């Protein structure tokens, strides 16, 4: 969220510019501060730190999805190579055995690998 100090400074600057108004500058400043604070609250802003953390999570998730898509494509091509039009069911056990040999890291293992490769082991994960 936006800090109270920033809101106060913004309200003060607006108040300074409106000093020639009929009301006292303090009243204008308080009114503007309330309006600005209400506007910022309705915007539901996030901090830069939270945004950066979420972007990091999104990037790791995209990488994971891409890796899984490649594995699925490799397994599909393996199935297509092994499956003959007449003997499709006979080739299925052999394909299943080869598919079982393809190493698929668990989510926890992948997260550890991602943290190690990105150097973000000290950042909190979301």
CSV table of N, CA and C in Angstrom, one decimal:
chain,number,residue,atom,x,y,z
A,1,UNK,N,0.8,-1.2,0.0
A,1,UNK,CA,0.0,0.0,0.0
A,1,UNK,C,0.9,1.2,0.0
A,2,UNK,N,0.3,2.3,-0.4
A,2,UNK,CA,1.1,3.6,-0.5
A,2,UNK,C,1.2,4.1,1.0
A,3,UNK,N,2.4,4.6,1.3
A,3,UNK,CA,2.7,5.0,2.7
A,3,UNK,C,1.9,6.3,3.0
A,4,UNK,N,1.6,6.4,4.3
A,4,UNK,CA,0.9,7.6,4.8
A,4,UNK,C,1.8,8.9,4.5
A,5,UNK,N,3.1,8.7,4.5
A,5,UNK,CA,4.0,9.9,4.3
A,5,UNK,C,3.8,10.4,2.9
A,6,UNK,N,3.7,9.5,1.9
A,6,UNK,CA,3.5,9.9,0.5
A,6,UNK,C,2.2,10.6,0.3
A,7,UNK,N,1.2,10.1,1.0
A,7,UNK,CA,-0.1,10.7,0.9
A,7,UNK,C,-0.1,12.1,1.5
A,8,UNK,N,0.5,12.2,2.6
A,8,UNK,CA,0.6,13.5,3.3
A,8,UNK,C,1.4,14.5,2.5
A,9,UNK,N,2.5,14.1,1.9
A,9,UNK,CA,3.3,15.0,1.0
A,9,UNK,C,2.5,15.4,-0.2
A,10,UNK,N,1.7,14.5,-0.8
A,10,UNK,CA,0.9,14.8,-2.0
A,10,UNK,C,-0.2,15.8,-1.6
A,11,UNK,N,-0.8,15.6,-0.4
A,11,UNK,CA,-1.9,16.5,0.0
A,11,UNK,C,-1.3,17.8,0.4
A,12,UNK,N,-0.1,17.9,0.9
A,12,UNK,CA,0.5,19.1,1.3
A,12,UNK,C,0.9,19.9,0.0
A,13,UNK,N,1.4,19.3,-1.0
A,13,UNK,CA,1.7,19.9,-2.3
A,13,UNK,C,0.4,20.5,-2.9
A,14,UNK,N,-0.7,19.7,-2.9
A,14,UNK,CA,-1.9,20.2,-3.5
A,14,UNK,C,-2.4,21.4,-2.6
A,15,UNK,N,-2.3,21.3,-1.3
A,15,UNK,CA,-2.7,22.4,-0.5
A,15,UNK,C,-1.9,23.7,-0.7
A,16,UNK,N,-0.6,23.5,-0.9
A,16,UNK,CA,0.2,24.7,-1.2
A,16,UNK,C,-0.2,25.4,-2.4
A,17,UNK,N,-0.6,24.6,-3.4
A,17,UNK,CA,-1.0,25.2,-4.7
A,17,UNK,C,-2.4,25.9,-4.6
A,18,UNK,N,-3.1,25.5,-3.6
A,18,UNK,CA,-4.5,26.1,-3.5
A,18,UNK,C,-4.6,27.1,-2.3
A,19,UNK,N,-3.5,27.7,-1.9
A,19,UNK,CA,-3.4,28.6,-0.8
A,19,UNK,C,-4.3,29.8,-1.0
A,20,UNK,N,-4.5,30.2,-2.2
A,20,UNK,CA,-5.3,31.4,-2.5
A,20,UNK,C,-6.8,31.2,-2.3
A,21,UNK,N,-7.2,30.0,-2.0
A,21,UNK,CA,-8.7,29.7,-1.9
A,21,UNK,C,-9.2,30.3,-0.6
A,22,UNK,N,-10.5,30.4,-0.5
A,22,UNK,CA,-11.1,31.1,0.6
A,22,UNK,C,-11.0,30.3,1.9
A,23,UNK,N,-10.8,29.0,1.9
A,23,UNK,CA,-10.6,28.2,3.1
A,23,UNK,C,-9.2,28.2,3.5
A,24,UNK,N,-9.0,27.9,4.8
A,24,UNK,CA,-7.6,27.8,5.3
A,24,UNK,C,-6.9,26.6,4.6
A,25,UNK,N,-5.6,26.8,4.4
A,25,UNK,CA,-4.8,25.7,3.7
A,25,UNK,C,-4.8,24.4,4.4
A,26,UNK,N,-4.9,24.4,5.8
A,26,UNK,CA,-5.0,23.2,6.5
A,26,UNK,C,-6.3,22.4,6.2
A,27,UNK,N,-7.4,23.1,6.1
A,27,UNK,CA,-8.7,22.5,5.8
A,27,UNK,C,-8.6,21.8,4.4
A,28,UNK,N,-8.0,22.6,3.4
A,28,UNK,CA,-7.9,22.1,2.1
A,28,UNK,C,-7.0,20.8,2.1
A,29,UNK,N,-5.9,20.9,2.8
A,29,UNK,CA,-5.0,19.8,2.9
A,29,UNK,C,-5.6,18.6,3.4
A,30,UNK,N,-6.4,18.7,4.5
A,30,UNK,CA,-7.0,17.6,5.1
A,30,UNK,C,-8.1,17.0,4.2
A,31,UNK,N,-8.8,17.8,3.5
A,31,UNK,CA,-9.8,17.3,2.6
A,31,UNK,C,-9.2,16.6,1.4
A,32,UNK,N,-8.2,17.2,0.9
A,32,UNK,CA,-7.5,16.5,-0.3
A,32,UNK,C,-6.8,15.2,0.2
A,33,UNK,N,-6.3,15.2,1.4
A,33,UNK,CA,-5.6,14.0,1.9
A,33,UNK,C,-6.7,12.9,2.0
A,34,UNK,N,-7.9,13.2,2.5
A,34,UNK,CA,-8.9,12.2,2.6
A,34,UNK,C,-9.3,11.7,1.3
A,35,UNK,N,-9.4,12.6,0.3
A,35,UNK,CA,-9.8,12.2,-1.0
A,35,UNK,C,-8.8,11.3,-1.7
A,36,UNK,N,-7.5,11.7,-1.5
A,36,UNK,CA,-6.4,10.9,-2.1
A,36,UNK,C,-6.3,9.6,-1.4
A,37,UNK,N,-6.4,9.5,-0.1
A,37,UNK,CA,-6.3,8.3,0.6
A,37,UNK,C,-7.4,7.3,0.2
A,38,UNK,N,-8.6,7.9,0.0
A,38,UNK,CA,-9.8,7.0,-0.4
A,38,UNK,C,-9.6,6.5,-1.8
A,39,UNK,N,-9.0,7.3,-2.7
A,39,UNK,CA,-8.8,6.9,-4.1
A,39,UNK,C,-7.7,5.8,-4.1
A,40,UNK,N,-6.6,5.9,-3.3
A,40,UNK,CA,-5.6,4.9,-3.3
A,40,UNK,C,-6.1,3.6,-2.7
A,41,UNK,N,-7.0,3.7,-1.7
A,41,UNK,CA,-7.5,2.5,-1.1
A,41,UNK,C,-8.4,1.7,-2.1
A,42,UNK,N,-9.2,2.5,-2.9
A,42,UNK,CA,-10.0,1.8,-3.9
A,42,UNK,C,-9.2,1.2,-5.0
A,43,UNK,N,-8.0,1.6,-5.2
A,43,UNK,CA,-7.2,1.1,-6.3
A,43,UNK,C,-6.6,-0.3,-6.0
A,44,UNK,N,-6.6,-0.6,-4.7
A,44,UNK,CA,-6.1,-1.9,-4.3
A,44,UNK,C,-4.6,-2.2,-4.8
A,45,UNK,N,-3.8,-1.2,-4.6
A,45,UNK,CA,-2.4,-1.3,-5.0
A,45,UNK,C,-1.6,-2.3,-4.2
A,46,UNK,N,-0.6,-2.8,-4.9
A,46,UNK,CA,0.4,-3.7,-4.2
A,46,UNK,C,1.7,-3.1,-4.1
A,47,UNK,N,2.5,-3.5,-3.2
A,47,UNK,CA,3.9,-3.0,-3.0
A,47,UNK,C,4.8,-3.5,-4.2
A,48,UNK,N,5.8,-2.8,-4.4
A,48,UNK,CA,6.8,-3.2,-5.4
A,48,UNK,C,7.4,-4.6,-5.1
A,49,UNK,N,7.6,-4.8,-3.8
A,49,UNK,CA,8.2,-6.1,-3.4
A,49,UNK,C,7.3,-7.2,-3.7
A,50,UNK,N,6.0,-7.1,-3.4
A,50,UNK,CA,5.0,-8.1,-3.6
A,50,UNK,C,4.9,-8.4,-5.1
A,51,UNK,N,4.9,-7.3,-5.9
A,51,UNK,CA,4.8,-7.4,-7.4
A,51,UNK,C,6.0,-8.2,-7.9
A,52,UNK,N,7.2,-7.9,-7.4
A,52,UNK,CA,8.4,-8.6,-7.9
A,52,UNK,C,8.4,-10.0,-7.5
A,53,UNK,N,7.9,-10.3,-6.3
A,53,UNK,CA,7.8,-11.7,-5.9
A,53,UNK,C,6.8,-12.5,-6.8
A,54,UNK,N,5.7,-11.9,-7.1
A,54,UNK,CA,4.7,-12.5,-8.0
A,54,UNK,C,5.2,-12.7,-9.4
A,55,UNK,N,6.0,-11.7,-9.9
A,55,UNK,CA,6.6,-11.9,-11.2
A,55,UNK,C,7.6,-13.0,-11.3
A,56,UNK,N,8.3,-13.2,-10.2
A,56,UNK,CA,9.3,-14.3,-10.1
A,56,UNK,C,8.6,-15.6,-10.1
A,57,UNK,N,7.5,-15.7,-9.3
A,57,UNK,CA,6.7,-16.9,-9.3
A,57,UNK,C,6.1,-17.2,-10.7
A,58,UNK,N,5.6,-16.2,-11.3
A,58,UNK,CA,5.0,-16.4,-12.7
A,58,UNK,C,6.1,-16.9,-13.6
A,59,UNK,N,7.3,-16.3,-13.6
A,59,UNK,CA,8.3,-16.7,-14.5
A,59,UNK,C,8.7,-18.2,-14.3
A,60,UNK,N,8.8,-18.6,-13.0
A,60,UNK,CA,9.2,-20.0,-12.7
A,60,UNK,C,8.0,-20.9,-13.2
A,61,UNK,N,6.8,-20.5,-13.0
A,61,UNK,CA,5.7,-21.3,-13.4
A,61,UNK,C,5.7,-21.4,-14.9
A,62,UNK,N,5.9,-20.4,-15.6
A,62,UNK,CA,6.0,-20.4,-17.1
A,62,UNK,C,7.1,-21.4,-17.5
A,63,UNK,N,8.2,-21.3,-16.9
A,63,UNK,CA,9.3,-22.2,-17.2
A,63,UNK,C,9.0,-23.7,-17.0
A,64,UNK,N,8.3,-23.9,-15.9
A,64,UNK,CA,7.8,-25.3,-15.5
A,64,UNK,C,6.8,-25.8,-16.6
A,65,UNK,N,5.9,-24.9,-17.0
A,65,UNK,CA,4.9,-25.3,-18.0
A,65,UNK,C,5.6,-25.6,-19.3
A,66,UNK,N,6.5,-24.8,-19.7
A,66,UNK,CA,7.3,-25.1,-20.9
A,66,UNK,C,8.0,-26.4,-20.9
A,67,UNK,N,8.6,-26.7,-19.8
A,67,UNK,CA,9.3,-28.0,-19.6
A,67,UNK,C,8.4,-29.1,-19.7
A,68,UNK,N,7.2,-29.0,-19.0
A,68,UNK,CA,6.2,-30.1,-19.1
A,68,UNK,C,5.7,-30.2,-20.5
A,69,UNK,N,5.5,-29.1,-21.2
A,69,UNK,CA,5.0,-29.2,-22.6
A,69,UNK,C,6.0,-30.0,-23.5
A,70,UNK,N,7.3,-29.7,-23.2
A,70,UNK,CA,8.3,-30.4,-24.0
A,70,UNK,C,8.3,-31.9,-23.7
A,71,UNK,N,8.1,-32.3,-22.4
A,71,UNK,CA,8.0,-33.7,-22.0
A,71,UNK,C,6.8,-34.4,-22.6
A,72,UNK,N,5.7,-33.7,-22.6
A,72,UNK,CA,4.5,-34.2,-23.2
A,72,UNK,C,4.7,-34.5,-24.7
A,73,UNK,N,5.3,-33.5,-25.4
A,73,UNK,CA,5.5,-33.6,-26.8
A,73,UNK,C,6.5,-34.8,-27.1
A,74,UNK,N,7.5,-34.9,-26.3
A,74,UNK,CA,8.4,-36.0,-26.5
A,74,UNK,C,7.7,-37.4,-26.3
A,75,UNK,N,6.9,-37.5,-25.2
A,75,UNK,CA,6.2,-38.7,-25.0
A,75,UNK,C,5.1,-39.0,-26.1
A,76,UNK,N,4.5,-38.0,-26.6
A,76,UNK,CA,3.5,-38.1,-27.7
A,76,UNK,C,4.3,-38.6,-28.9
A,77,UNK,N,5.4,-38.1,-29.3
A,77,UNK,CA,6.1,-38.5,-30.4
A,77,UNK,C,6.6,-39.9,-30.2
A,78,UNK,N,7.0,-40.3,-29.0
A,78,UNK,CA,7.4,-41.7,-28.7
A,78,UNK,C,6.3,-42.6,-28.9
A,79,UNK,N,5.1,-42.2,-28.5
A,79,UNK,CA,3.9,-43.1,-28.7
A,79,UNK,C,3.6,-43.2,-30.2
A,80,UNK,N,3.7,-42.1,-30.9
A,80,UNK,CA,3.4,-42.2,-32.4
A,80,UNK,C,4.4,-43.1,-33.1
A,81,UNK,N,5.7,-43.0,-32.7
A,81,UNK,CA,6.7,-43.9,-33.3
A,81,UNK,C,6.5,-45.3,-33.0
A,82,UNK,N,6.1,-45.6,-31.8
A,82,UNK,CA,5.9,-47.0,-31.4
A,82,UNK,C,4.6,-47.6,-31.9
A,83,UNK,N,3.6,-46.8,-32.0
A,83,UNK,CA,2.2,-47.3,-32.4
A,83,UNK,C,2.2,-47.6,-33.9
A,84,UNK,N,1.9,-48.8,-34.2
A,84,UNK,CA,1.7,-49.2,-35.6
A,84,UNK,C,0.2,-49.2,-35.8
A,85,UNK,N,-0.3,-49.0,-37.0
A,85,UNK,CA,-1.8,-49.1,-37.2
A,85,UNK,C,-2.4,-50.4,-36.8
A,86,UNK,N,-1.8,-51.5,-37.0
A,86,UNK,CA,-2.4,-52.8,-36.6
A,86,UNK,C,-2.0,-53.2,-35.2
A,87,UNK,N,-0.8,-52.9,-34.7
A,87,UNK,CA,-0.4,-53.3,-33.4
A,87,UNK,C,-0.3,-52.2,-32.4
A,88,UNK,N,-1.2,-51.3,-32.4
A,88,UNK,CA,-1.2,-50.2,-31.5
A,88,UNK,C,-1.2,-50.6,-30.0
A,89,UNK,N,-2.0,-51.6,-29.7
A,89,UNK,CA,-2.2,-52.1,-28.3
A,89,UNK,C,-0.9,-52.9,-27.9
A,90,UNK,N,-0.3,-53.6,-28.8
A,90,UNK,CA,0.9,-54.3,-28.4
A,90,UNK,C,2.1,-53.4,-28.1
A,91,UNK,N,2.1,-52.2,-28.7
A,91,UNK,CA,3.2,-51.3,-28.4
A,91,UNK,C,3.0,-50.5,-27.2
A,92,UNK,N,1.8,-50.5,-26.7
A,92,UNK,CA,1.5,-49.6,-25.5
A,92,UNK,C,2.4,-50.0,-24.3
A,93,UNK,N,2.5,-51.3,-23.9
A,93,UNK,CA,3.3,-51.6,-22.7
A,93,UNK,C,4.8,-51.1,-22.9
A,94,UNK,N,5.4,-51.3,-24.1
A,94,UNK,CA,6.8,-50.8,-24.3
A,94,UNK,C,6.9,-49.3,-24.1
A,95,UNK,N,5.9,-48.6,-24.7
A,95,UNK,CA,5.9,-47.2,-24.6
A,95,UNK,C,5.7,-46.7,-23.1
A,96,UNK,N,4.9,-47.4,-22.4
A,96,UNK,CA,4.7,-47.1,-21.0
A,96,UNK,C,6.0,-47.3,-20.2
A,97,UNK,N,6.7,-48.4,-20.5
A,97,UNK,CA,8.0,-48.6,-19.8
A,97,UNK,C,9.0,-47.5,-20.1
A,98,UNK,N,9.1,-47.1,-21.4
A,98,UNK,CA,10.0,-46.0,-21.8
A,98,UNK,C,9.6,-44.7,-21.1
A,99,UNK,N,8.3,-44.4,-21.1
A,99,UNK,CA,7.8,-43.2,-20.5
A,99,UNK,C,8.1,-43.2,-19.0
A,100,UNK,N,8.0,-44.3,-18.4
A,100,UNK,CA,8.4,-44.4,-16.9
A,100,UNK,C,9.8,-44.1,-16.7
A,101,UNK,N,10.7,-44.3,-17.7
A,101,UNK,CA,12.1,-44.0,-17.5
A,101,UNK,C,12.4,-42.5,-17.7
A,102,UNK,N,11.5,-41.7,-18.3
A,102,UNK,CA,11.7,-40.3,-18.4
A,102,UNK,C,11.7,-39.7,-17.1
A,103,UNK,N,12.8,-39.0,-16.6
A,103,UNK,CA,12.8,-38.4,-15.3
A,103,UNK,C,11.9,-37.2,-15.3
A,104,UNK,N,11.0,-37.2,-14.3
A,104,UNK,CA,10.1,-36.0,-14.1
A,104,UNK,C,10.2,-35.6,-12.7
A,105,UNK,N,10.9,-34.4,-12.5
A,105,UNK,CA,11.1,-34.0,-11.1
A,105,UNK,C,9.8,-33.6,-10.4
A,106,UNK,N,9.7,-33.8,-9.1
A,106,UNK,CA,8.6,-33.4,-8.4
A,106,UNK,C,8.5,-31.9,-8.3
A,107,UNK,N,7.4,-31.4,-7.9
A,107,UNK,CA,7.2,-29.9,-7.8
A,107,UNK,C,8.3,-29.4,-6.8
A,108,UNK,N,8.5,-30.1,-5.7
A,108,UNK,CA,9.5,-29.6,-4.7
A,108,UNK,C,10.9,-29.6,-5.3
A,109,UNK,N,11.2,-30.7,-6.0
A,109,UNK,CA,12.5,-30.7,-6.6
A,109,UNK,C,12.7,-29.6,-7.6
A,110,UNK,N,11.6,-29.4,-8.4
A,110,UNK,CA,11.7,-28.3,-9.4
A,110,UNK,C,11.8,-27.0,-8.8
A,111,UNK,N,11.1,-26.7,-7.7
A,111,UNK,CA,11.2,-25.5,-7.0
A,111,UNK,C,12.7,-25.2,-6.5
A,112,UNK,N,13.3,-26.3,-5.9
A,112,UNK,CA,14.6,-26.2,-5.5
A,112,UNK,C,15.6,-25.9,-6.6
A,113,UNK,N,15.4,-26.6,-7.8
A,113,UNK,CA,16.2,-26.3,-8.9
A,113,UNK,C,16.0,-24.9,-9.4
A,114,UNK,N,14.8,-24.4,-9.4
A,114,UNK,CA,14.5,-23.0,-9.9
A,114,UNK,C,15.2,-22.0,-9.0
A,115,UNK,N,15.1,-22.2,-7.7
A,115,UNK,CA,15.7,-21.3,-6.7
A,115,UNK,C,17.2,-21.3,-6.9
A,116,UNK,N,17.8,-22.5,-7.1
A,116,UNK,CA,19.2,-22.6,-7.2
A,116,UNK,C,19.7,-21.9,-8.5
A,117,UNK,N,19.0,-22.1,-9.6
A,117,UNK,CA,19.4,-21.5,-10.8
A,117,UNK,C,19.2,-20.0,-10.9
A,118,UNK,N,18.1,-19.5,-10.2
A,118,UNK,CA,17.9,-18.1,-10.3
A,118,UNK,C,18.6,-17.3,-9.2
A,119,UNK,N,19.1,-18.0,-8.2
A,119,UNK,CA,19.9,-17.4,-7.1
A,119,UNK,C,18.9,-16.7,-6.2
A,120,UNK,N,17.7,-17.1,-6.1
A,120,UNK,CA,16.7,-16.5,-5.2
A,120,UNK,C,16.4,-17.3,-4.0
A,121,UNK,N,17.3,-18.1,-3.6
A,121,UNK,CA,17.1,-19.0,-2.4
A,121,UNK,C,16.8,-18.2,-1.2
A,122,UNK,N,17.3,-16.9,-1.1
A,122,UNK,CA,17.1,-16.1,0.1
A,122,UNK,C,15.8,-15.3,0.0
A,123,UNK,N,15.1,-15.3,-1.2
A,123,UNK,CA,13.8,-14.6,-1.3
A,123,UNK,C,12.7,-15.5,-0.8
A,124,UNK,N,11.7,-15.0,-0.2
A,124,UNK,CA,10.5,-15.8,0.2
A,124,UNK,C,9.7,-16.3,-1.0
A,125,UNK,N,9.3,-17.5,-1.0
A,125,UNK,CA,8.5,-18.0,-2.1
A,125,UNK,C,7.0,-17.8,-1.7
A,126,UNK,N,6.2,-17.6,-2.7
A,126,UNK,CA,4.7,-17.4,-2.5
A,126,UNK,C,4.0,-18.6,-2.8
